């Protein structure tokens, strides 16, 4: 069971890194989004996909209420992920960047921390109420739109302020410490490339094994064998997720994915519905044949398509979401089963195992970005440690609640009331307060004092959860 859970976590993270992020990068370039909007939407979506989809899967079909184990696992997984990223990951980032003496932008930090506190307060209200209606879900999810607007406003305001300071005298060193996401020193294209590549590259390298450099033929042979063994896990996704990236382009594969993707989607939809799946699969097959012919006629073997590129990117985005959703469902089912077998609370597994598995990509990406050195790397990493949880809570839970309310309207969705959820919320707030106190006192410098404090808080959180599990057993 543990081995299969590890495989599922790998598949979930690999799908997000190899396919999801690739589609997001292409969409960002195609839409020419401003860096601030791209960072607050597409980048957060890429980083938070596993958490958001796990939450969506946990509330799937819960329009009739009931507040079962899957909902508790999904809710605790999102909150546990917020705790892990804002405390443990940020603590490691602070230890890594502590020797560089870099500082982060005060306005960006307080904005992200304030919105995370607002998101946690909204979750506390929902849990205390024990249920949520469709308008409450709309209001909950809409908070993220307010956050995106705040991010979009911040760079213009603070860049204009910096220009005024330069006109009146030398600017302070800290005035240059703006996030890559929030700066005008880069062109729009450069900023988009940096903010997406800095986060996606470490994930791609880690999960694909490309971070192994040197070592001769032995390591090359090892990774060749590993890729062959992983073929049953990678081939189904490769043949059903459209991929227009230059590095992996293949016309044969593209035609195959265009043909098989509608069949796969039709099978998923028919599997959830009552009755025979044959009509839906047959319709998907007909659509697939048409799309396969179009792909064959409009693509070249030598390079990715330039015509209908938006359709390819949208298809890759949709299919990567579909695959991640299927895998997230399996993860939740396995965790609920494990809680029954081990006689432990399902929410306790969500706040630990599910949170760790979904947030592994955040740990790898944020630490890798912080290790690049300089203020920009530290700023992006710190922003990611707060912006990611904001997205996961407001969009992951918000969209889950909204879809569940829509499916069960006019009934409300029942929310499990568990003491562990309040405990997790409390510890996230404690970690936030520690950062809010220590960073301003130290001139917004990310140092080891901040890191050790955050790691100590997370260690206390884990110890208390383990002791609670022992008491329950």
CSV table of C-alpha atoms in Angstrom, one decimal:
chain,number,residue,atom,x,y,z
A,1,UNK,CA,0.0,0.0,0.0
A,2,UNK,CA,2.8,2.4,0.9
A,3,UNK,CA,4.6,1.6,-2.4
A,4,UNK,CA,1.5,2.2,-4.5
A,5,UNK,CA,0.9,5.5,-2.6
A,6,UNK,CA,4.5,6.6,-3.5
A,7,UNK,CA,3.9,5.7,-7.1
A,8,UNK,CA,0.6,7.7,-7.2
A,9,UNK,CA,2.4,10.7,-5.6
A,10,UNK,CA,5.1,10.5,-8.3
A,11,UNK,CA,2.5,10.3,-11.1
A,12,UNK,CA,0.6,13.3,-9.7
A,13,UNK,CA,3.8,15.4,-9.4
A,14,UNK,CA,5.2,14.2,-12.7
A,15,UNK,CA,2.0,15.0,-14.5
A,16,UNK,CA,2.0,18.5,-13.1
A,17,UNK,CA,5.7,19.1,-13.9
A,18,UNK,CA,6.0,17.5,-17.3
A,19,UNK,CA,2.7,18.3,-18.9
A,20,UNK,CA,0.8,20.9,-16.8
A,21,UNK,CA,3.6,23.4,-16.4
A,22,UNK,CA,4.6,23.0,-20.1
A,23,UNK,CA,1.0,23.9,-21.2
A,24,UNK,CA,0.9,26.8,-18.7
A,25,UNK,CA,4.2,28.2,-20.0
A,26,UNK,CA,2.9,28.1,-23.6
A,27,UNK,CA,-0.4,29.7,-22.6
A,28,UNK,CA,1.5,32.5,-20.8
A,29,UNK,CA,3.6,33.3,-23.8
A,30,UNK,CA,0.6,33.0,-26.2
A,31,UNK,CA,-1.6,35.3,-24.1
A,32,UNK,CA,1.2,37.7,-23.4
A,33,UNK,CA,0.0,38.1,-19.8
A,34,UNK,CA,1.7,40.7,-17.7
A,35,UNK,CA,4.2,39.1,-15.3
A,36,UNK,CA,2.2,40.0,-12.2
A,37,UNK,CA,-0.9,38.3,-13.5
A,38,UNK,CA,1.0,35.3,-14.8
A,39,UNK,CA,2.7,34.8,-11.5
A,40,UNK,CA,-0.5,35.1,-9.5
A,41,UNK,CA,-2.6,32.8,-11.8
A,42,UNK,CA,-0.7,30.5,-14.1
A,43,UNK,CA,2.4,30.0,-11.9
A,44,UNK,CA,0.3,29.4,-8.8
A,45,UNK,CA,-1.9,27.1,-10.8
A,46,UNK,CA,1.1,25.1,-11.9
A,47,UNK,CA,2.6,24.8,-8.4
A,48,UNK,CA,-0.7,24.1,-6.7
A,49,UNK,CA,-2.3,21.7,-9.2
A,50,UNK,CA,-1.8,18.6,-7.0
A,51,UNK,CA,-3.3,20.2,-3.9
A,52,UNK,CA,-6.2,21.9,-5.8
A,53,UNK,CA,-7.1,18.7,-7.7
A,54,UNK,CA,-6.9,16.6,-4.5
A,55,UNK,CA,-9.3,19.0,-2.9
A,56,UNK,CA,-11.6,18.9,-5.9
A,57,UNK,CA,-11.6,15.1,-5.9
A,58,UNK,CA,-12.3,15.0,-2.2
A,59,UNK,CA,-15.5,17.0,-2.5
A,60,UNK,CA,-16.5,15.4,-5.8
A,61,UNK,CA,-20.1,14.4,-5.8
A,62,UNK,CA,-20.7,15.8,-2.3
A,63,UNK,CA,-23.5,18.1,-3.4
A,64,UNK,CA,-25.8,16.1,-1.2
A,65,UNK,CA,-23.7,16.7,1.9
A,66,UNK,CA,-22.6,14.2,4.4
A,67,UNK,CA,-19.1,15.3,5.3
A,68,UNK,CA,-17.4,11.9,4.9
A,69,UNK,CA,-13.8,10.7,5.2
A,70,UNK,CA,-12.8,11.9,1.7
A,71,UNK,CA,-13.9,15.5,2.4
A,72,UNK,CA,-12.0,15.4,5.7
A,73,UNK,CA,-8.9,14.1,3.9
A,74,UNK,CA,-9.1,16.7,1.2
A,75,UNK,CA,-9.7,19.6,3.5
A,76,UNK,CA,-6.9,18.6,6.0
A,77,UNK,CA,-4.6,18.0,3.0
A,78,UNK,CA,-5.0,21.6,1.8
A,79,UNK,CA,-4.5,23.0,5.2
A,80,UNK,CA,-1.6,20.6,6.0
A,81,UNK,CA,0.0,21.7,2.7
A,82,UNK,CA,-0.4,25.3,3.7
A,83,UNK,CA,1.3,24.5,7.0
A,84,UNK,CA,4.1,22.5,5.3
A,85,UNK,CA,4.9,25.2,2.7
A,86,UNK,CA,4.5,28.3,4.8
A,87,UNK,CA,6.5,26.8,7.7
A,88,UNK,CA,8.7,23.9,6.7
A,89,UNK,CA,9.5,24.9,3.1
A,90,UNK,CA,10.0,28.6,4.0
A,91,UNK,CA,12.2,27.5,6.9
A,92,UNK,CA,14.4,25.5,4.6
A,93,UNK,CA,14.5,28.4,2.1
A,94,UNK,CA,15.5,30.8,5.0
A,95,UNK,CA,18.3,28.4,6.0
A,96,UNK,CA,19.5,28.1,2.4
A,97,UNK,CA,19.4,31.9,1.8
A,98,UNK,CA,20.5,32.9,5.3
A,99,UNK,CA,24.1,33.2,4.5
A,100,UNK,CA,23.5,35.5,1.5
A,101,UNK,CA,22.1,38.4,3.6
A,102,UNK,CA,19.3,39.1,1.1
A,103,UNK,CA,16.0,40.9,1.9
A,104,UNK,CA,12.6,40.6,0.5
A,105,UNK,CA,10.2,43.4,-0.6
A,106,UNK,CA,8.1,44.6,2.4
A,107,UNK,CA,5.0,45.4,0.5
A,108,UNK,CA,4.9,42.1,-1.3
A,109,UNK,CA,5.5,40.1,1.8
A,110,UNK,CA,2.8,41.8,3.9
A,111,UNK,CA,0.3,41.6,1.0
A,112,UNK,CA,0.8,37.8,0.6
A,113,UNK,CA,0.8,37.2,4.4
A,114,UNK,CA,-2.4,39.3,4.8
A,115,UNK,CA,-4.2,37.4,2.1
A,116,UNK,CA,-3.1,34.0,3.6
A,117,UNK,CA,-4.5,35.1,6.9
A,118,UNK,CA,-7.7,36.2,5.2
A,119,UNK,CA,-8.0,32.8,3.5
A,120,UNK,CA,-7.5,31.0,6.8
A,121,UNK,CA,-10.1,33.2,8.4
A,122,UNK,CA,-12.6,32.3,5.7
A,123,UNK,CA,-11.8,28.5,6.2
A,124,UNK,CA,-12.4,28.9,9.9
A,125,UNK,CA,-15.8,30.5,9.3
A,126,UNK,CA,-16.8,27.7,6.9
A,127,UNK,CA,-15.7,24.9,9.3
A,128,UNK,CA,-17.4,26.6,12.3
A,129,UNK,CA,-20.6,26.9,10.3
A,130,UNK,CA,-20.5,23.2,9.3
A,131,UNK,CA,-22.0,23.9,5.9
A,132,UNK,CA,-21.8,26.2,3.0
A,133,UNK,CA,-24.3,27.3,0.3
A,134,UNK,CA,-23.6,28.3,-3.3
A,135,UNK,CA,-23.3,32.0,-2.5
A,136,UNK,CA,-21.0,31.4,0.3
A,137,UNK,CA,-18.8,29.3,-2.0
A,138,UNK,CA,-18.9,32.0,-4.7
A,139,UNK,CA,-17.8,34.6,-2.1
A,140,UNK,CA,-15.0,32.2,-0.9
A,141,UNK,CA,-13.6,31.6,-4.3
A,142,UNK,CA,-13.9,35.3,-5.3
A,143,UNK,CA,-11.4,36.2,-2.7
A,144,UNK,CA,-8.7,35.0,-5.1
A,145,UNK,CA,-9.8,37.5,-7.7
A,146,UNK,CA,-9.2,40.2,-5.1
A,147,UNK,CA,-5.7,38.8,-4.5
A,148,UNK,CA,-5.0,38.8,-8.2
A,149,UNK,CA,-6.0,42.4,-8.5
A,150,UNK,CA,-3.9,43.3,-5.5
A,151,UNK,CA,-0.9,41.6,-7.1
A,152,UNK,CA,-1.6,43.5,-10.4
A,153,UNK,CA,-1.8,46.8,-8.6
A,154,UNK,CA,1.4,46.4,-6.4
A,155,UNK,CA,4.1,46.5,-9.1
A,156,UNK,CA,2.7,49.7,-10.7
A,157,UNK,CA,2.4,51.4,-7.4
A,158,UNK,CA,5.8,50.4,-6.0
A,159,UNK,CA,7.7,50.8,-9.3
A,160,UNK,CA,6.3,54.4,-9.6
A,161,UNK,CA,7.4,55.0,-6.0
A,162,UNK,CA,10.9,53.8,-6.8
A,163,UNK,CA,11.1,56.0,-9.8
A,164,UNK,CA,10.2,59.0,-7.6
A,165,UNK,CA,12.9,58.0,-5.1
A,166,UNK,CA,15.5,57.8,-7.9
A,167,UNK,CA,14.5,61.4,-9.0
A,168,UNK,CA,15.1,62.7,-5.4
A,169,UNK,CA,18.3,60.8,-4.6
A,170,UNK,CA,19.9,57.4,-4.4
A,171,UNK,CA,17.5,54.6,-3.7
A,172,UNK,CA,17.9,52.4,-0.8
A,173,UNK,CA,19.3,48.9,-1.4
A,174,UNK,CA,16.1,47.3,-0.4
A,175,UNK,CA,14.0,49.3,-2.9
A,176,UNK,CA,15.5,47.1,-5.7
A,177,UNK,CA,14.4,43.9,-4.0
A,178,UNK,CA,11.2,43.4,-6.0
A,179,UNK,CA,9.9,40.0,-7.0
A,180,UNK,CA,10.6,38.7,-10.5
A,181,UNK,CA,6.8,38.4,-10.6
A,182,UNK,CA,6.3,42.0,-9.6
A,183,UNK,CA,9.1,44.0,-11.3
A,184,UNK,CA,9.3,46.3,-14.3
A,185,UNK,CA,13.1,46.0,-14.7
A,186,UNK,CA,12.5,43.0,-16.9
A,187,UNK,CA,10.6,43.0,-20.1
A,188,UNK,CA,7.3,41.2,-20.0
A,189,UNK,CA,8.7,38.3,-22.0
A,190,UNK,CA,11.9,38.0,-19.9
A,191,UNK,CA,9.8,38.0,-16.7
A,192,UNK,CA,7.4,35.4,-17.9
A,193,UNK,CA,10.3,33.2,-18.9
A,194,UNK,CA,12.1,33.6,-15.6
A,195,UNK,CA,9.1,33.1,-13.3
A,196,UNK,CA,7.9,30.0,-15.2
A,197,UNK,CA,11.3,28.5,-16.0
A,198,UNK,CA,12.7,29.0,-12.5
A,199,UNK,CA,9.9,27.0,-11.0
A,200,UNK,CA,9.2,24.4,-13.7
A,201,UNK,CA,12.8,23.5,-14.4
A,202,UNK,CA,13.7,22.0,-11.0
A,203,UNK,CA,10.5,19.9,-11.1
A,204,UNK,CA,11.2,18.6,-14.6
A,205,UNK,CA,14.7,17.8,-13.7
A,206,UNK,CA,13.9,16.1,-10.5
A,207,UNK,CA,11.0,13.9,-11.8
A,208,UNK,CA,12.6,13.1,-15.1
A,209,UNK,CA,16.0,12.3,-13.7
A,210,UNK,CA,17.7,14.9,-15.9
A,211,UNK,CA,19.5,16.5,-12.9
A,212,UNK,CA,22.0,13.7,-13.1
A,213,UNK,CA,25.0,15.1,-14.9
A,214,UNK,CA,28.2,13.3,-15.5
A,215,UNK,CA,28.9,9.9,-14.1
A,216,UNK,CA,29.6,8.1,-17.3
A,217,UNK,CA,27.7,5.3,-18.9
A,218,UNK,CA,26.7,3.7,-15.6
A,219,UNK,CA,24.3,6.5,-14.7
A,220,UNK,CA,23.1,6.7,-18.2
A,221,UNK,CA,22.3,3.0,-18.3
A,222,UNK,CA,20.6,3.3,-14.9
A,223,UNK,CA,18.2,6.0,-16.1
A,224,UNK,CA,17.6,4.1,-19.3
A,225,UNK,CA,16.5,1.1,-17.3
A,226,UNK,CA,14.4,3.2,-15.0
A,227,UNK,CA,12.6,4.8,-18.0
A,228,UNK,CA,11.9,1.4,-19.5
A,229,UNK,CA,10.5,0.2,-16.1
A,230,UNK,CA,8.4,3.4,-15.9
A,231,UNK,CA,7.0,2.9,-19.4
A,232,UNK,CA,3.6,1.5,-18.2
A,233,UNK,CA,3.2,4.6,-16.1
A,234,UNK,CA,4.3,7.2,-18.7
A,235,UNK,CA,3.0,5.7,-22.0
A,236,UNK,CA,-0.7,6.1,-21.3
A,237,UNK,CA,-0.3,9.8,-20.4
A,238,UNK,CA,2.1,10.4,-23.3
A,239,UNK,CA,-0.5,9.0,-25.7
A,240,UNK,CA,-3.4,11.0,-24.4
A,241,UNK,CA,-2.0,14.4,-23.4
A,242,UNK,CA,-1.3,16.7,-26.3
A,243,UNK,CA,2.2,18.1,-26.0
A,244,UNK,CA,3.3,21.0,-28.3
A,245,UNK,CA,6.7,21.6,-26.5
A,246,UNK,CA,9.7,21.8,-28.8
A,247,UNK,CA,11.8,19.3,-26.8
A,248,UNK,CA,9.3,16.4,-27.0
A,249,UNK,CA,7.5,17.2,-30.3
A,250,UNK,CA,6.6,14.2,-32.4
A,251,UNK,CA,4.0,14.3,-35.2
A,252,UNK,CA,3.2,10.6,-34.8
A,253,UNK,CA,2.6,11.1,-31.1
A,254,UNK,CA,0.6,14.3,-31.7
A,255,UNK,CA,-1.8,12.6,-34.1
A,256,UNK,CA,-2.1,9.7,-31.6
A,257,UNK,CA,-2.9,12.0,-28.7
A,258,UNK,CA,-5.5,14.0,-30.8
A,259,UNK,CA,-7.2,10.7,-31.6
A,260,UNK,CA,-7.1,9.0,-28.1
A,261,UNK,CA,-7.7,12.1,-25.9
A,262,UNK,CA,-11.5,12.4,-26.7
A,263,UNK,CA,-11.9,8.7,-26.2
A,264,UNK,CA,-10.2,8.9,-22.8
A,265,UNK,CA,-12.4,11.9,-21.8
A,266,UNK,CA,-15.5,10.1,-23.0
A,267,UNK,CA,-14.7,7.1,-20.9
A,268,UNK,CA,-14.1,9.2,-17.8
A,269,UNK,CA,-17.4,10.9,-18.2
A,270,UNK,CA,-19.3,7.7,-19.0
A,271,UNK,CA,-17.7,6.0,-16.0
A,272,UNK,CA,-19.3,8.6,-13.7
A,273,UNK,CA,-22.7,8.4,-15.3
A,274,UNK,CA,-25.3,5.7,-15.1
A,275,UNK,CA,-26.0,3.4,-18.0
A,276,UNK,CA,-23.8,1.9,-20.7
A,277,UNK,CA,-20.6,3.7,-21.5
A,278,UNK,CA,-20.6,2.5,-25.1
A,279,UNK,CA,-22.5,5.5,-26.7
A,280,UNK,CA,-20.2,8.0,-25.1
A,281,UNK,CA,-17.1,6.1,-26.0
A,282,UNK,CA,-18.3,5.7,-29.6
A,283,UNK,CA,-18.9,9.4,-29.8
A,284,UNK,CA,-15.5,10.1,-28.4
A,285,UNK,CA,-14.0,7.8,-30.9
A,286,UNK,CA,-15.7,9.6,-33.8
A,287,UNK,CA,-14.5,13.0,-32.5
A,288,UNK,CA,-11.0,11.5,-32.0
A,289,UNK,CA,-10.8,10.3,-35.6
A,290,UNK,CA,-11.7,13.8,-36.9
A,291,UNK,CA,-9.2,15.5,-34.6
A,292,UNK,CA,-6.6,13.0,-35.5
A,293,UNK,CA,-7.0,13.7,-39.2
A,294,UNK,CA,-6.9,17.4,-38.6
A,295,UNK,CA,-3.7,17.0,-36.6
A,296,UNK,CA,-2.2,14.9,-39.4
A,297,UNK,CA,-3.0,17.6,-42.0
A,298,UNK,CA,-2.0,20.7,-40.0
A,299,UNK,CA,1.3,19.6,-38.4
A,300,UNK,CA,4.8,19.0,-39.5
A,301,UNK,CA,7.3,16.3,-38.4
A,302,UNK,CA,10.1,18.8,-37.8
A,303,UNK,CA,8.6,21.3,-35.4
A,304,UNK,CA,5.6,22.0,-33.2
A,305,UNK,CA,2.5,23.6,-34.8
A,306,UNK,CA,2.2,27.3,-35.2
A,307,UNK,CA,-1.3,27.2,-36.5
A,308,UNK,CA,-4.0,26.3,-33.9
A,309,UNK,CA,-1.4,26.5,-31.2
A,310,UNK,CA,-4.0,27.7,-28.7
A,311,UNK,CA,-6.0,24.5,-29.3
A,312,UNK,CA,-3.0,22.3,-28.7
A,313,UNK,CA,-2.1,24.1,-25.5
A,314,UNK,CA,-5.7,24.1,-24.3
A,315,UNK,CA,-5.9,20.4,-25.0
A,316,UNK,CA,-2.7,19.7,-23.2
A,317,UNK,CA,-3.9,21.7,-20.2
A,318,UNK,CA,-7.3,19.9,-20.1
A,319,UNK,CA,-5.9,16.4,-20.4
A,320,UNK,CA,-3.2,17.0,-17.8
A,321,UNK,CA,-6.0,18.2,-15.5
A,322,UNK,CA,-8.0,15.1,-16.3
A,323,UNK,CA,-5.1,12.7,-15.6
A,324,UNK,CA,-4.2,14.6,-12.4
A,325,UNK,CA,-7.8,14.4,-11.3
A,326,UNK,CA,-7.9,10.6,-11.8
A,327,UNK,CA,-4.7,10.1,-9.9
A,328,UNK,CA,-5.8,12.4,-7.1
A,329,UNK,CA,-9.0,10.3,-6.7
A,330,UNK,CA,-6.9,7.2,-6.3
A,331,UNK,CA,-4.7,8.9,-3.7
A,332,UNK,CA,-7.7,9.9,-1.7
A,333,UNK,CA,-9.3,6.5,-1.9
A,334,UNK,CA,-6.1,4.8,-0.8
A,335,UNK,CA,-5.7,7.2,2.1
A,336,UNK,CA,-9.3,6.6,3.3
A,337,UNK,CA,-8.7,2.9,3.0
A,338,UNK,CA,-5.5,3.1,4.9
A,339,UNK,CA,-7.2,5.1,7.7
A,340,UNK,CA,-9.7,2.2,8.1
A,341,UNK,CA,-7.0,-0.5,8.1
A,342,UNK,CA,-4.7,1.3,10.5
A,343,UNK,CA,-7.6,2.6,12.7
A,344,UNK,CA,-6.4,6.2,12.4
A,345,UNK,CA,-8.3,9.4,11.6
A,346,UNK,CA,-8.4,10.0,7.9
A,347,UNK,CA,-7.9,13.7,8.4
A,348,UNK,CA,-4.6,13.0,10.2
A,349,UNK,CA,-3.3,11.2,7.1
A,350,UNK,CA,-4.4,14.1,5.0
A,351,UNK,CA,-2.6,16.7,7.1
A,352,UNK,CA,0.6,14.7,6.9
A,353,UNK,CA,1.0,12.1,4.1
A,354,UNK,CA,-1.2,13.9,1.6
A,355,UNK,CA,0.3,17.3,2.4
A,356,UNK,CA,3.8,16.0,2.1
A,357,UNK,CA,3.2,14.2,-1.2
A,358,UNK,CA,1.4,17.1,-2.8
A,359,UNK,CA,3.9,19.7,-1.6
A,360,UNK,CA,7.1,17.9,-2.6
A,361,UNK,CA,7.2,19.9,-5.8
A,362,UNK,CA,7.0,23.2,-3.8
A,363,UNK,CA,9.9,22.1,-1.7
A,364,UNK,CA,12.1,21.3,-4.7
A,365,UNK,CA,11.2,24.3,-6.7
A,366,UNK,CA,11.3,27.0,-4.0
A,367,UNK,CA,14.6,25.7,-2.5
A,368,UNK,CA,16.1,25.5,-6.0
A,369,UNK,CA,15.0,29.1,-6.9
A,370,UNK,CA,16.4,30.4,-3.6
A,371,UNK,CA,19.7,28.6,-4.2
A,372,UNK,CA,20.3,30.6,-7.3
A,373,UNK,CA,21.4,33.5,-5.1
A,374,UNK,CA,20.6,37.2,-5.1
A,375,UNK,CA,17.5,39.0,-4.0
A,376,UNK,CA,15.3,37.9,-6.9
A,377,UNK,CA,15.7,34.2,-6.1
A,378,UNK,CA,14.9,34.7,-2.4
A,379,UNK,CA,11.9,37.0,-3.2
A,380,UNK,CA,10.4,34.5,-5.7
A,381,UNK,CA,10.8,31.6,-3.2
A,382,UNK,CA,9.3,33.5,-0.3
A,383,UNK,CA,6.4,34.8,-2.5
A,384,UNK,CA,5.8,31.2,-3.6
A,385,UNK,CA,5.7,30.0,0.0
A,386,UNK,CA,2.7,32.3,0.7
A,387,UNK,CA,1.2,32.7,-2.8
A,388,UNK,CA,1.0,29.0,-3.3
A,389,UNK,CA,-1.1,28.3,-0.1
A,390,UNK,CA,-3.3,31.3,-0.9
A,391,UNK,CA,-4.1,29.7,-4.3
A,392,UNK,CA,-4.6,26.2,-2.8
A,393,UNK,CA,-7.0,27.4,-0.1
A,394,UNK,CA,-9.0,29.9,-2.1
A,395,UNK,CA,-9.1,28.2,-5.5
A,396,UNK,CA,-8.6,24.5,-4.5
A,397,UNK,CA,-11.2,24.6,-1.7
A,398,UNK,CA,-13.2,27.4,-3.3
A,399,UNK,CA,-13.7,25.7,-6.6
A,400,UNK,CA,-14.4,22.4,-4.9
A,401,UNK,CA,-17.1,23.9,-2.7
A,402,UNK,CA,-18.6,25.8,-5.6
A,403,UNK,CA,-18.9,22.8,-7.9
A,404,UNK,CA,-20.3,20.7,-5.0
A,405,UNK,CA,-22.9,23.4,-4.2
A,406,UNK,CA,-23.8,23.7,-7.9
A,407,UNK,CA,-24.3,19.9,-8.2
A,408,UNK,CA,-26.5,19.7,-5.1
A,409,UNK,CA,-28.3,23.0,-5.4
A,410,UNK,CA,-30.4,24.1,-3.4
A,411,UNK,CA,-28.9,21.9,-0.7
A,412,UNK,CA,-25.8,23.0,1.2
A,413,UNK,CA,-22.5,21.1,1.4
A,414,UNK,CA,-21.7,19.7,4.8
A,415,UNK,CA,-18.2,20.4,6.1
A,416,UNK,CA,-16.6,18.1,8.6
A,417,UNK,CA,-16.1,19.7,12.0
A,418,UNK,CA,-12.9,18.2,13.4
A,419,UNK,CA,-10.6,19.5,16.1
A,420,UNK,CA,-7.6,18.6,14.0
A,421,UNK,CA,-8.6,21.2,11.4
A,422,UNK,CA,-8.7,24.0,14.0
A,423,UNK,CA,-5.3,22.8,15.3
A,424,UNK,CA,-3.8,23.0,11.8
A,425,UNK,CA,-5.3,26.5,11.2
A,426,UNK,CA,-3.8,27.6,14.5
A,427,UNK,CA,-0.3,26.4,13.7
A,428,UNK,CA,-0.4,28.1,10.3
A,429,UNK,CA,-1.3,31.3,12.0
A,430,UNK,CA,1.5,30.9,14.5
A,431,UNK,CA,4.0,30.4,11.7
A,432,UNK,CA,2.7,33.5,9.9
A,433,UNK,CA,2.9,35.6,13.1
A,434,UNK,CA,6.5,34.4,13.6
A,435,UNK,CA,7.5,35.6,10.1
A,436,UNK,CA,5.5,38.8,10.5
A,437,UNK,CA,7.4,39.6,13.7
A,438,UNK,CA,10.9,38.4,12.7
A,439,UNK,CA,11.3,39.8,9.1
A,440,UNK,CA,10.5,43.4,9.9
A,441,UNK,CA,12.7,43.3,13.0
A,442,UNK,CA,15.6,42.1,10.9
A,443,UNK,CA,15.2,44.6,8.0
A,444,UNK,CA,13.2,42.1,5.9
A,445,UNK,CA,16.3,39.9,5.7
A,446,UNK,CA,15.7,36.2,5.3
A,447,UNK,CA,18.0,34.6,7.8
A,448,UNK,CA,18.6,31.5,9.8
A,449,UNK,CA,16.7,32.8,12.9
A,450,UNK,CA,13.5,32.9,10.8
A,451,UNK,CA,14.3,29.4,9.4
A,452,UNK,CA,15.0,27.7,12.7
A,453,UNK,CA,11.9,29.2,14.3
A,454,UNK,CA,9.6,28.1,11.4
A,455,UNK,CA,11.1,24.5,11.4
A,456,UNK,CA,10.6,24.3,15.2
A,457,UNK,CA,7.0,25.4,14.8
A,458,UNK,CA,6.4,22.7,12.2
A,459,UNK,CA,8.1,20.1,14.3
A,460,UNK,CA,5.8,20.9,17.2
A,461,UNK,CA,2.9,20.6,14.9
A,462,UNK,CA,3.9,17.1,13.7
A,463,UNK,CA,4.7,15.9,17.3
A,464,UNK,CA,1.2,17.0,18.5
A,465,UNK,CA,-0.4,15.3,15.6
A,466,UNK,CA,1.5,12.0,16.3
A,467,UNK,CA,0.6,12.2,20.0
A,468,UNK,CA,-3.1,12.7,19.0
A,469,UNK,CA,-2.9,9.6,16.8
A,470,UNK,CA,-1.5,7.5,19.6
A,471,UNK,CA,-4.2,8.7,22.0
A,472,UNK,CA,-7.0,7.9,19.5
A,473,UNK,CA,-5.6,4.4,19.0
